[in-house]
mmCIF file of C-alpha atoms and ligand atoms in Angstrom:
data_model
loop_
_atom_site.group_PDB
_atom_site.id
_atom_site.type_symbol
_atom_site.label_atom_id
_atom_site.label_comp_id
_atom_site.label_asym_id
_atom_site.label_seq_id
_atom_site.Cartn_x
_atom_site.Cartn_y
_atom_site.Cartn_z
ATOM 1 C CA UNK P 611 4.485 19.335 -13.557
ATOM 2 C CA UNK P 612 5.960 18.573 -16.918
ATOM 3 C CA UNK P 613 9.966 18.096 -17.147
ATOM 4 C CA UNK P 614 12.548 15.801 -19.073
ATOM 5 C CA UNK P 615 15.103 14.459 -17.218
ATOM 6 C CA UNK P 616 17.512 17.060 -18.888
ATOM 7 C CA UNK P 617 15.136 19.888 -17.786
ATOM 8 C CA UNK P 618 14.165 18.966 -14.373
ATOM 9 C CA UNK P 619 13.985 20.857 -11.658
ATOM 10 C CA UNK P 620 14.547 18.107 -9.224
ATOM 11 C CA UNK P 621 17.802 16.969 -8.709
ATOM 12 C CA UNK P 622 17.217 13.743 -9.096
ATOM 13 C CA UNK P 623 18.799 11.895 -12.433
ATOM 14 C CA UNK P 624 20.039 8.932 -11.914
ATOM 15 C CA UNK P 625 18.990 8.234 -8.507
ATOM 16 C CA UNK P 626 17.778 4.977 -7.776
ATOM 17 C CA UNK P 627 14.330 5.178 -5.949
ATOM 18 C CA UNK P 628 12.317 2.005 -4.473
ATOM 19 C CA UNK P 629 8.561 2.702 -4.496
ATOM 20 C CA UNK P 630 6.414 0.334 -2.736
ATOM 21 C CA UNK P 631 2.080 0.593 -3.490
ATOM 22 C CA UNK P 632 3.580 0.979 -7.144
ATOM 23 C CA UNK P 633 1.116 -0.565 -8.898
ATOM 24 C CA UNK P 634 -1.910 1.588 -6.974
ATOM 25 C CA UNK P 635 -3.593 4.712 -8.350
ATOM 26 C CA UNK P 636 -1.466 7.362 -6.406
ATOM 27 C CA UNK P 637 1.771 4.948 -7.138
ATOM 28 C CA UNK P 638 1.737 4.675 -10.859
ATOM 29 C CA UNK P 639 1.460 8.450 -11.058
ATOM 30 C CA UNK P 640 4.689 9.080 -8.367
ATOM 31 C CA UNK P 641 6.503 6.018 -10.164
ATOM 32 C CA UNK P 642 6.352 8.276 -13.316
ATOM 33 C CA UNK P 643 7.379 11.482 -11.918
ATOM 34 C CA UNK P 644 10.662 9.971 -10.983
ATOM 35 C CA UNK P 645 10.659 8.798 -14.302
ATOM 36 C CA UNK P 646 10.478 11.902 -15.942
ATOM 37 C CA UNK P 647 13.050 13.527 -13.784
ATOM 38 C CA UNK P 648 15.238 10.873 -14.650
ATOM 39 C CA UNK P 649 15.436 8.128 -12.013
ATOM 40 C CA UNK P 650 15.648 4.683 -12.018
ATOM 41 C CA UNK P 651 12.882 3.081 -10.364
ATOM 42 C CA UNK P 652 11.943 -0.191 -9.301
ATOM 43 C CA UNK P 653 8.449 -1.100 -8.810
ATOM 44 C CA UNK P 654 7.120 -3.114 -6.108
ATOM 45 C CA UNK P 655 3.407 -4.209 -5.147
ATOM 46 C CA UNK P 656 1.619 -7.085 -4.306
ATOM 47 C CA UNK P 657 0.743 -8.972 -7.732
ATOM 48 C CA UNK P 658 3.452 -11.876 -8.868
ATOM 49 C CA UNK P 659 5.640 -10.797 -11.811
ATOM 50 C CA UNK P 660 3.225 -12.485 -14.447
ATOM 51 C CA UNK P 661 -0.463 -10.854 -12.667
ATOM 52 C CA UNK P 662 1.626 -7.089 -13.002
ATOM 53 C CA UNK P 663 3.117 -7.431 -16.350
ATOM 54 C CA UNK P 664 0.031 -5.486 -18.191
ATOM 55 C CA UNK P 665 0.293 -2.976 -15.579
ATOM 56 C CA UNK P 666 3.822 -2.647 -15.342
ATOM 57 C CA UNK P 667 4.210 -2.179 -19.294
ATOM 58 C CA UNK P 668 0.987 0.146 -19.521
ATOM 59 C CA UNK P 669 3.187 2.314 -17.192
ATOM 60 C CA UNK P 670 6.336 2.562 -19.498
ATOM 61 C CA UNK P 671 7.883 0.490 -17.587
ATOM 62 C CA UNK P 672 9.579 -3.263 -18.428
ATOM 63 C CA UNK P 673 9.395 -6.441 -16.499
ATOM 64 C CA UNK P 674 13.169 -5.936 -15.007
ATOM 65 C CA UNK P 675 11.817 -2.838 -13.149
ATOM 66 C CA UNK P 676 8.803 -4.482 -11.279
ATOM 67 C CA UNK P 677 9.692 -7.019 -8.332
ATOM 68 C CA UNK P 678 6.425 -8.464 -6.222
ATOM 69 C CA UNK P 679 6.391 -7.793 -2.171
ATOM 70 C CA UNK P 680 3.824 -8.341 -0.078
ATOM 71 C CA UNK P 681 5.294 -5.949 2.251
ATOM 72 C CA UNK P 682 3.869 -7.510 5.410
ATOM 73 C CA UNK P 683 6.607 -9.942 4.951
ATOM 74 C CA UNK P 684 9.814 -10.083 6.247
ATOM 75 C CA UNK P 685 11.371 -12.690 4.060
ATOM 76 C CA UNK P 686 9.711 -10.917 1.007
ATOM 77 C CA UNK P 687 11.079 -7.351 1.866
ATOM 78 C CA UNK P 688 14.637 -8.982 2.605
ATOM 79 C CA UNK P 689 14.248 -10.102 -1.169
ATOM 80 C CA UNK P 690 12.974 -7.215 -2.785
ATOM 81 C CA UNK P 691 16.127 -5.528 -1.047
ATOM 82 C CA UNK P 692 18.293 -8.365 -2.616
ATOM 83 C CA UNK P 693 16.946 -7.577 -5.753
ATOM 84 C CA UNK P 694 16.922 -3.440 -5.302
ATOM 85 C CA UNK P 695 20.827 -4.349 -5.259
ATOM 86 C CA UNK P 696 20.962 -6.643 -8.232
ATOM 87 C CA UNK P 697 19.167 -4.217 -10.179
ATOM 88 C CA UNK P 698 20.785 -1.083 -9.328
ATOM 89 C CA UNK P 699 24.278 -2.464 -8.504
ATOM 90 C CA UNK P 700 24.336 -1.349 -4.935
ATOM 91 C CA UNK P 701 22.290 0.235 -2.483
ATOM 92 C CA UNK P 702 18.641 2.096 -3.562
ATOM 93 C CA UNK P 703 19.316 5.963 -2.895
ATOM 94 C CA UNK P 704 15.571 6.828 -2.059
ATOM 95 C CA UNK P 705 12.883 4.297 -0.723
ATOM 96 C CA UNK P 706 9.057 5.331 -0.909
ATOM 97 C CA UNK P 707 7.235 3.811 1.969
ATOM 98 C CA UNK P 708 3.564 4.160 -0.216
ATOM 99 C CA UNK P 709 1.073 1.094 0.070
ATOM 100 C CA UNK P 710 -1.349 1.110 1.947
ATOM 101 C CA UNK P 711 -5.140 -0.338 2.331
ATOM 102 C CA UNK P 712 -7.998 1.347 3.859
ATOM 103 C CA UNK P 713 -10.919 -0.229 5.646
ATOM 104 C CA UNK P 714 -14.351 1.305 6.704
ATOM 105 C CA UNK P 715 -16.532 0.477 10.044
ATOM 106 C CA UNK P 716 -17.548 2.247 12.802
ATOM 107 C CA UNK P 717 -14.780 1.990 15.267
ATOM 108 C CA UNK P 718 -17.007 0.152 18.047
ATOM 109 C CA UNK P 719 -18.014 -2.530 15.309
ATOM 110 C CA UNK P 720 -14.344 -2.507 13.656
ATOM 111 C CA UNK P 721 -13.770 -6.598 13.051
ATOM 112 C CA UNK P 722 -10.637 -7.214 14.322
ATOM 113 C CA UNK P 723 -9.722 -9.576 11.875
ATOM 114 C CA UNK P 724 -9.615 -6.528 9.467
ATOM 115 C CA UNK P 725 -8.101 -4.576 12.108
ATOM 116 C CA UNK P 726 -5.273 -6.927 12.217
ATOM 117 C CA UNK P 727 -4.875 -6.911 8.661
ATOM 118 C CA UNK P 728 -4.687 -3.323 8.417
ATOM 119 C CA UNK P 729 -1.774 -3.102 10.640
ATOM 120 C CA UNK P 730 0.204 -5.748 9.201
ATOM 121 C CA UNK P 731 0.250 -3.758 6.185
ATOM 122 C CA UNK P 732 0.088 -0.130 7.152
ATOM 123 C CA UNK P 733 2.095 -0.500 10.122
ATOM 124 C CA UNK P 734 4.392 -3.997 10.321
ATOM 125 C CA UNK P 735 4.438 -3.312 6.512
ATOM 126 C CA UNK P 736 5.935 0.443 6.803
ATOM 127 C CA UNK P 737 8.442 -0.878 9.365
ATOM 128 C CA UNK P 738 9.319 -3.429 7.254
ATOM 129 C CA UNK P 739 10.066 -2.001 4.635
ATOM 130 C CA UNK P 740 11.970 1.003 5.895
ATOM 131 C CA UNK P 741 14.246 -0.605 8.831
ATOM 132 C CA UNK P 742 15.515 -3.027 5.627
ATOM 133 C CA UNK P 743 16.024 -0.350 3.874
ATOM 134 C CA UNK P 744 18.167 1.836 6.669
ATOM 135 C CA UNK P 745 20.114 -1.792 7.451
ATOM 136 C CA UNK P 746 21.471 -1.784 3.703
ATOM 137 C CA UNK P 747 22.061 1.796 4.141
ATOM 138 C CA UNK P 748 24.415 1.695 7.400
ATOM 139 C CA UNK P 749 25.908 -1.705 6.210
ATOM 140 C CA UNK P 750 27.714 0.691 3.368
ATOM 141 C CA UNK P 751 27.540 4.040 5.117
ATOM 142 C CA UNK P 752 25.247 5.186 2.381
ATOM 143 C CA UNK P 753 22.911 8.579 3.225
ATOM 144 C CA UNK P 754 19.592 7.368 1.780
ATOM 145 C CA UNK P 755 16.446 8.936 2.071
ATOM 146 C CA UNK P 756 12.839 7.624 3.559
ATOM 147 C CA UNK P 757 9.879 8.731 2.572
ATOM 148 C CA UNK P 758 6.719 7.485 3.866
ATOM 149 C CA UNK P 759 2.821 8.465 2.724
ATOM 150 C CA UNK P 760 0.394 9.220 5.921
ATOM 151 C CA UNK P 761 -2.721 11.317 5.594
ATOM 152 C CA UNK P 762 -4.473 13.860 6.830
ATOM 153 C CA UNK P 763 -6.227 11.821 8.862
ATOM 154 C CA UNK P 764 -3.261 10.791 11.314
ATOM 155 C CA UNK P 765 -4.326 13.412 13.311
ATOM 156 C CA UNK P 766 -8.185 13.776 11.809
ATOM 157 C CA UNK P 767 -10.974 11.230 13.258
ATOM 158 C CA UNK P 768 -12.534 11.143 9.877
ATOM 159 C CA UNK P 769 -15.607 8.916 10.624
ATOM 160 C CA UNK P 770 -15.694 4.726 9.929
ATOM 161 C CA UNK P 771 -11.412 4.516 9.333
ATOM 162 C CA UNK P 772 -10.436 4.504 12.947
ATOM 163 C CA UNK P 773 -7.524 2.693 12.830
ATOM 164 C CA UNK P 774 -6.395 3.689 9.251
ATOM 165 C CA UNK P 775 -6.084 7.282 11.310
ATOM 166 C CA UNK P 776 -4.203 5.253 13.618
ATOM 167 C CA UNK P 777 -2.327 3.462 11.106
ATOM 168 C CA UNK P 778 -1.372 6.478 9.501
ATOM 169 C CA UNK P 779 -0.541 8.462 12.965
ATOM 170 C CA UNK P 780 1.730 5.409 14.112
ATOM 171 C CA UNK P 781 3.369 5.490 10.933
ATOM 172 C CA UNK P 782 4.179 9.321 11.357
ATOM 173 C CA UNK P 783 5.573 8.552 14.498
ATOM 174 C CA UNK P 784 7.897 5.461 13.055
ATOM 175 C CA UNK P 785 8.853 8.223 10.625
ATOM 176 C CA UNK P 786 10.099 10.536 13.039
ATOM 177 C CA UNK P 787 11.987 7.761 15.162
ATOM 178 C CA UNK P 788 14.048 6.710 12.111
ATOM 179 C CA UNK P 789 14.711 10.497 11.207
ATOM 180 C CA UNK P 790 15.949 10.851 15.422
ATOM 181 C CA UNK P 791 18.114 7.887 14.937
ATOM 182 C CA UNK P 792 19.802 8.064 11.586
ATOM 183 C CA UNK P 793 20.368 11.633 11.663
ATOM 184 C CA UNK P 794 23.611 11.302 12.802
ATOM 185 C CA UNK P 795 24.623 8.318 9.870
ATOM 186 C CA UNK P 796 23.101 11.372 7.108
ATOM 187 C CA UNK P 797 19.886 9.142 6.441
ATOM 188 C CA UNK P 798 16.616 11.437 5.868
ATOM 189 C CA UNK P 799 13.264 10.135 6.670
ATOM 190 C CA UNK P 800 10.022 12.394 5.875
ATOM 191 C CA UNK P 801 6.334 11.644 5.306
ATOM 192 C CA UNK P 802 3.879 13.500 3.070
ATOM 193 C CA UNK P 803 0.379 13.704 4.273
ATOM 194 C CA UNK P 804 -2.266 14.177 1.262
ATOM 195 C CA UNK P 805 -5.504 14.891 1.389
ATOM 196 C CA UNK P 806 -8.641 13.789 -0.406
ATOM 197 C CA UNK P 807 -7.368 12.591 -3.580
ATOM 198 C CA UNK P 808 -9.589 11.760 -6.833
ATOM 199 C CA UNK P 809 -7.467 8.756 -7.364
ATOM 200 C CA UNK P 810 -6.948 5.209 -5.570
ATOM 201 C CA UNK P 811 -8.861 4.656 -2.418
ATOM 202 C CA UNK P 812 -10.464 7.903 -1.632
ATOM 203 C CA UNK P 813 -12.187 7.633 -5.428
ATOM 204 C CA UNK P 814 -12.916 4.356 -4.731
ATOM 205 C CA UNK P 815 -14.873 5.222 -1.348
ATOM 206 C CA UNK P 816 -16.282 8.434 -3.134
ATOM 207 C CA UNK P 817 -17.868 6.391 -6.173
ATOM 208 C CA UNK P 818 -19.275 3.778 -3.614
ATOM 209 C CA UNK P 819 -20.655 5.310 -0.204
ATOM 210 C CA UNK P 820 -22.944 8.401 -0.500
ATOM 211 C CA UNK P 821 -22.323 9.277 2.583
ATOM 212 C CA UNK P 822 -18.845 9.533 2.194
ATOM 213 C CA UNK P 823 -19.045 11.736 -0.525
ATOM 214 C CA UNK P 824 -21.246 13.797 0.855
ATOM 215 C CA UNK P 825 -19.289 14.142 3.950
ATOM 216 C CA UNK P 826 -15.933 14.893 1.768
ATOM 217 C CA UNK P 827 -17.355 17.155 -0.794
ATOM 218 C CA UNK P 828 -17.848 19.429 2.403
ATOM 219 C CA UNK P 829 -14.497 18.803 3.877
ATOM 220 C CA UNK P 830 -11.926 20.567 1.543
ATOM 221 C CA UNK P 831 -11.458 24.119 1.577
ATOM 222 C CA UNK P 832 -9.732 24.494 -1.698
ATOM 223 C CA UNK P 833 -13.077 23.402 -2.868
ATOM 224 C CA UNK P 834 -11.576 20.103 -5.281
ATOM 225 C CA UNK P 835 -10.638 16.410 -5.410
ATOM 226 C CA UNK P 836 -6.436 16.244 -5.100
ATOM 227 C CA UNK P 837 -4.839 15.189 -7.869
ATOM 228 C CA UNK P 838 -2.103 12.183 -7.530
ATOM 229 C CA UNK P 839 0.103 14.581 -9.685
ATOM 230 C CA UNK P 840 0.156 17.008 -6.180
ATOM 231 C CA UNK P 841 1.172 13.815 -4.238
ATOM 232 C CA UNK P 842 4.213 13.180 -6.529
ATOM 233 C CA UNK P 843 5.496 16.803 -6.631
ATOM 234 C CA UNK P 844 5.722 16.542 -2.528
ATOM 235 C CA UNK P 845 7.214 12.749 -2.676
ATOM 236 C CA UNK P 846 10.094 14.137 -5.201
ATOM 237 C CA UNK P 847 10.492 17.456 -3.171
ATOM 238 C CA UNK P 848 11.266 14.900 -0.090
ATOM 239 C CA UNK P 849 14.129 13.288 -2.527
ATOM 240 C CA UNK P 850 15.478 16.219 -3.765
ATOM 241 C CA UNK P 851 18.464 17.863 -2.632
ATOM 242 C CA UNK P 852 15.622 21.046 -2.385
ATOM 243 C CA UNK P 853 15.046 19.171 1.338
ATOM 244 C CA UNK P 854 17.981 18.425 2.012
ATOM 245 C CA UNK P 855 17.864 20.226 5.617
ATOM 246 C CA UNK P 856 14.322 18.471 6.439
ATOM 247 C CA UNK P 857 14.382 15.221 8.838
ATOM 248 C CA UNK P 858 11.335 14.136 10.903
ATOM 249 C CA UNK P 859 8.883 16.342 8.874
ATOM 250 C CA UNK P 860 5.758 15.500 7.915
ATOM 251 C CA UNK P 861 4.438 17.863 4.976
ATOM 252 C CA UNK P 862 0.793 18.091 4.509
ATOM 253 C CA UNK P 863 -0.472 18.505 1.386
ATOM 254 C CA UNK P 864 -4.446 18.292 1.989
ATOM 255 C CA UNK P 865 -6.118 21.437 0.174
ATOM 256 C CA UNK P 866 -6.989 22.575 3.351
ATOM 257 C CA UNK P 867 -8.808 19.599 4.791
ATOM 258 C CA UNK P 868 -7.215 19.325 8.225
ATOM 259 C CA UNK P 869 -8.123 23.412 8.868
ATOM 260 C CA UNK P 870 -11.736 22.266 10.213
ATOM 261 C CA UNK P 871 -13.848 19.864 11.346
ATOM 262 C CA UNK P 872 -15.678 18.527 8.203
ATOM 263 C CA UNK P 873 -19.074 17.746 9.901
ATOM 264 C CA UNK P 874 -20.559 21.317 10.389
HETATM 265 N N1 NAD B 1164 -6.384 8.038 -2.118
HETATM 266 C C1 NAD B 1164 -6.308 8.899 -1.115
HETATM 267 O O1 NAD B 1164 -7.136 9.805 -0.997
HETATM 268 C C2 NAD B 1164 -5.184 8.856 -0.113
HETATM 269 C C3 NAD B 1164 -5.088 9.890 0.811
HETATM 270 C C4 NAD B 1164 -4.061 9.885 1.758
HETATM 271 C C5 NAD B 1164 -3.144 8.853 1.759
HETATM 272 N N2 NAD B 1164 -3.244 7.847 0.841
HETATM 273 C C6 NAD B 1164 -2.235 6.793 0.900
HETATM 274 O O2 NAD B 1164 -1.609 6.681 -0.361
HETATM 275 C C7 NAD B 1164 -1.164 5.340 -0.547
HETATM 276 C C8 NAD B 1164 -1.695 4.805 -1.873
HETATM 277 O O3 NAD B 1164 -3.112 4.813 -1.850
HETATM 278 P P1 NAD B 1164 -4.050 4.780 -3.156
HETATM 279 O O4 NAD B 1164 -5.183 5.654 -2.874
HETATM 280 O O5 NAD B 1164 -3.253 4.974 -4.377
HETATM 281 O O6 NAD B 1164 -4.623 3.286 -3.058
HETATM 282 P P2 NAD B 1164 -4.490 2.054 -4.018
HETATM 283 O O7 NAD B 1164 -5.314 0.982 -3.399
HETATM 284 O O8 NAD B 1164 -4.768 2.436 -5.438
HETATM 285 O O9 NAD B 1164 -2.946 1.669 -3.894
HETATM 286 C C9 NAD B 1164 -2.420 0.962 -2.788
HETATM 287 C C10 NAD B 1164 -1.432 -0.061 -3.308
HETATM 288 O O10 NAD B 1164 -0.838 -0.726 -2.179
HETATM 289 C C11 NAD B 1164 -0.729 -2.103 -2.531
HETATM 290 N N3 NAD B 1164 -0.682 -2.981 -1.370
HETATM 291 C C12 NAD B 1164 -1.705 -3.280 -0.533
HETATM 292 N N4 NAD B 1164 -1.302 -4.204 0.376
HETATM 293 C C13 NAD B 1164 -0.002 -4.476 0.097
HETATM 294 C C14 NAD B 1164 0.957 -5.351 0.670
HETATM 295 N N5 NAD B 1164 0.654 -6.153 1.704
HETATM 296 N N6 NAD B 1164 2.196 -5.382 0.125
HETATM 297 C C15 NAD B 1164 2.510 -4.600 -0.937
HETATM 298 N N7 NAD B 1164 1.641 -3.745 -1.520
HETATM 299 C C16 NAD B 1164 0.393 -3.696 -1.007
HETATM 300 C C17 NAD B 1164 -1.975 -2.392 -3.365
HETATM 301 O O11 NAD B 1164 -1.827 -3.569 -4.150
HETATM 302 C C18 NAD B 1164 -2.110 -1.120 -4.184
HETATM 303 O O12 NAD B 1164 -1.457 -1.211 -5.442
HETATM 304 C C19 NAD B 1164 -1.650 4.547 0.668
HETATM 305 O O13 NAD B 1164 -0.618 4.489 1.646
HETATM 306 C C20 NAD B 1164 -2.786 5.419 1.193
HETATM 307 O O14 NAD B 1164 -3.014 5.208 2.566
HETATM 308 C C21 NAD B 1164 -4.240 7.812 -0.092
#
C-alpha cells in the first residue's frame, strides 16, 4: 500500500511505535509502513549503534531512531524503555513484539542448547519486552497497544521447527493473557500470524534446504511467496483505531497455508 502521512488511511500520525526485529527482513519493511503513515518510530535489534548505522540509514532512518536490545535481556529492555521515553518524551503509544529466530532439527534430535536459545528469545524475549512495555503504560494510565508476530505454525507442526511452533503458540497464548488482564486499564494486545513469506527467514530456509522448498511450494493455496508488505498492512491495522474493538485476537494472514496439511 502506498500513502503519505497526509493521505493515510491509518490513523496513525504521530503515534509513537517501538518495533523490535527492526533491523530483519520483515522489520525494515513494517518500520517503513509506519513511516509512511506518519509515525515516529524507534528501531530496535540486536547490532550495537555503530554495527546498525548502514542499515539504519539505508532505511531512511537516522542514528537517534535506532537503540540496540538484545531482547532476551532484562536490563537491556528496561533501557531501551528508558530511551523509548527520552526519545519520544513520554510513554511509546504502540510496541511491536517482532524478532524472532528460527531453528531447524527434527524434534527428537532438537539440541537443547539451541532449544534454550530459541526460547530466550522467542519466548523470555516476547515477555520481556511486552510486560516493560504494559509497566510504563499503567505507571501513567496510558492505553497502549501490543502487537506481537506468531505464525502459522503456532498451531501447524510444520516439520524440523518444533519448538519455533511452540515458541510461536506460547507466544499467542502470552498475547492473549496480557489482552485478559489489561483490558480493563484500555491496553490492546493482538498478534498477527503470517504465512510463508519471501523475505527474512522463510527465504532464507527456501534458498538453502531443497526440501523445504519443495515442501512449501506445495503448502500455500494462494499459490505465492507472502510479501513483507502483507505483514505490515496487518501490524498497522492492529495499531489503528480501525481495531480498536479487537483484544486477544490473533489475525492470520497465511495465503491459505493453515487450510491443509502441506504433506499430501
Ligand atoms: N519469514 C517468515 O516467513 C516468517 C513467517 C512467520 C513469522 N515470522 C516472524 O517474523 C519475525 C521476523 O522474521 P524475519 O523473517 O524477518 O527474520 P529476520 O531474521 O530477517 O529478522 C529477525 C530479526 O530479529 C532480530 N533478533 C534476533 N534475536 C534477537 C534478540 N535476542 N534481540 C533482539 N533482536 C533479535 C534479528 O537480529 C533480526 O533482525 C520473527 O518473529 C519471525 O518468527 C517470519
Amino acid at each position: 500500500m502506498e500513502a503519505t502521512s497526509n493521505e493515510s488511511p491509518w490513523g496513525l500520525a504521530g503515534r509513537r511505535v517501538v518495533l523490535t526485529g527492526a533491523l530483519g527482513e520483515i522489520g525494515q519493511v513494517i518500520a517503513a509502513a509506519f513511516r509512511s503513515a506518519g509515525a515516529h518510530v524507534l528501531l530496535t535489534d540486536l547490532p550495537d549503534a555503530s554495527e546498525a548505522a548502514e542499515a539504519v540509514t539505508a532505511s531512511g532512518f537516522t542514528q537517534h531512531e535506532y537503540a540496540a536490545c538484545d531482547i532476551a535481556s532484562a536490563d537491556d529492555v528496561r533501557a531501551l524503555f528508558d530511551r523509548a521515553w527520552e526519545v519520544f518524551g513520554g510513554p511509546a503509544d504502540i510496541v511491536c513484539v517482532h524478532a524472532g529466530v528460527v531453528g531447524s532439527h527434527p524434534t527428537v534430535d532438537y539440541p537443547v542448547e539451541a532449544f534454550d536459545e530459541l526460547m530466550a528469545v522467542n519466548l523470555r524475549g516476547s515477555f520481556l519486552v511486552a510486560s516493560e512495555a504494559a509497566r510504563r503504560w499503567l505507571a501513567v494510565e496510558a492505553a497502549g497497544i501490543l502487537i506481537f508476530t506468531t505464525s502459522w505454525v503456532q498451531d501447524v507442526p510444520w516439520p524440523e521447527i518444533g519448538p519455533y511452533s511452540a515458541s510461536k503458540a506460547a507466544v499467542r497464548s502470552l498475547m492473549r493473557t496480557f489482552a485478559r488482564e489489561l483490558a480493563p486499564r484500555g491496553i490492546r494486545s493482538n498478534a498477527v500470524a503470517p504465512g510463508i513469506v519471501g523475505v527474512g527467514m522463510a527465504r532464507r530456509q527456501w534458498d538453502s534446504d531443497p526440501a523445504y522448498r519443495s515442501r512449501a511450494q506445495r503448502a500455500i493455496p494462494l499459490g505465492r511467496l507472502q510479501t513483507p508488505e502483507s505483514v505490515a498492512d496487518a501490524v498497522l491495522f492492529l495499531a489503528s483505531p480501525l481495531s480498536a474493538y479487537m483484544t486477544g485476537a490473533t489475525l492470520l494472514v497465511d495465503g491459505g497455508a493453515s487450510l491443509y496439511p502441506m504433506d499430501e
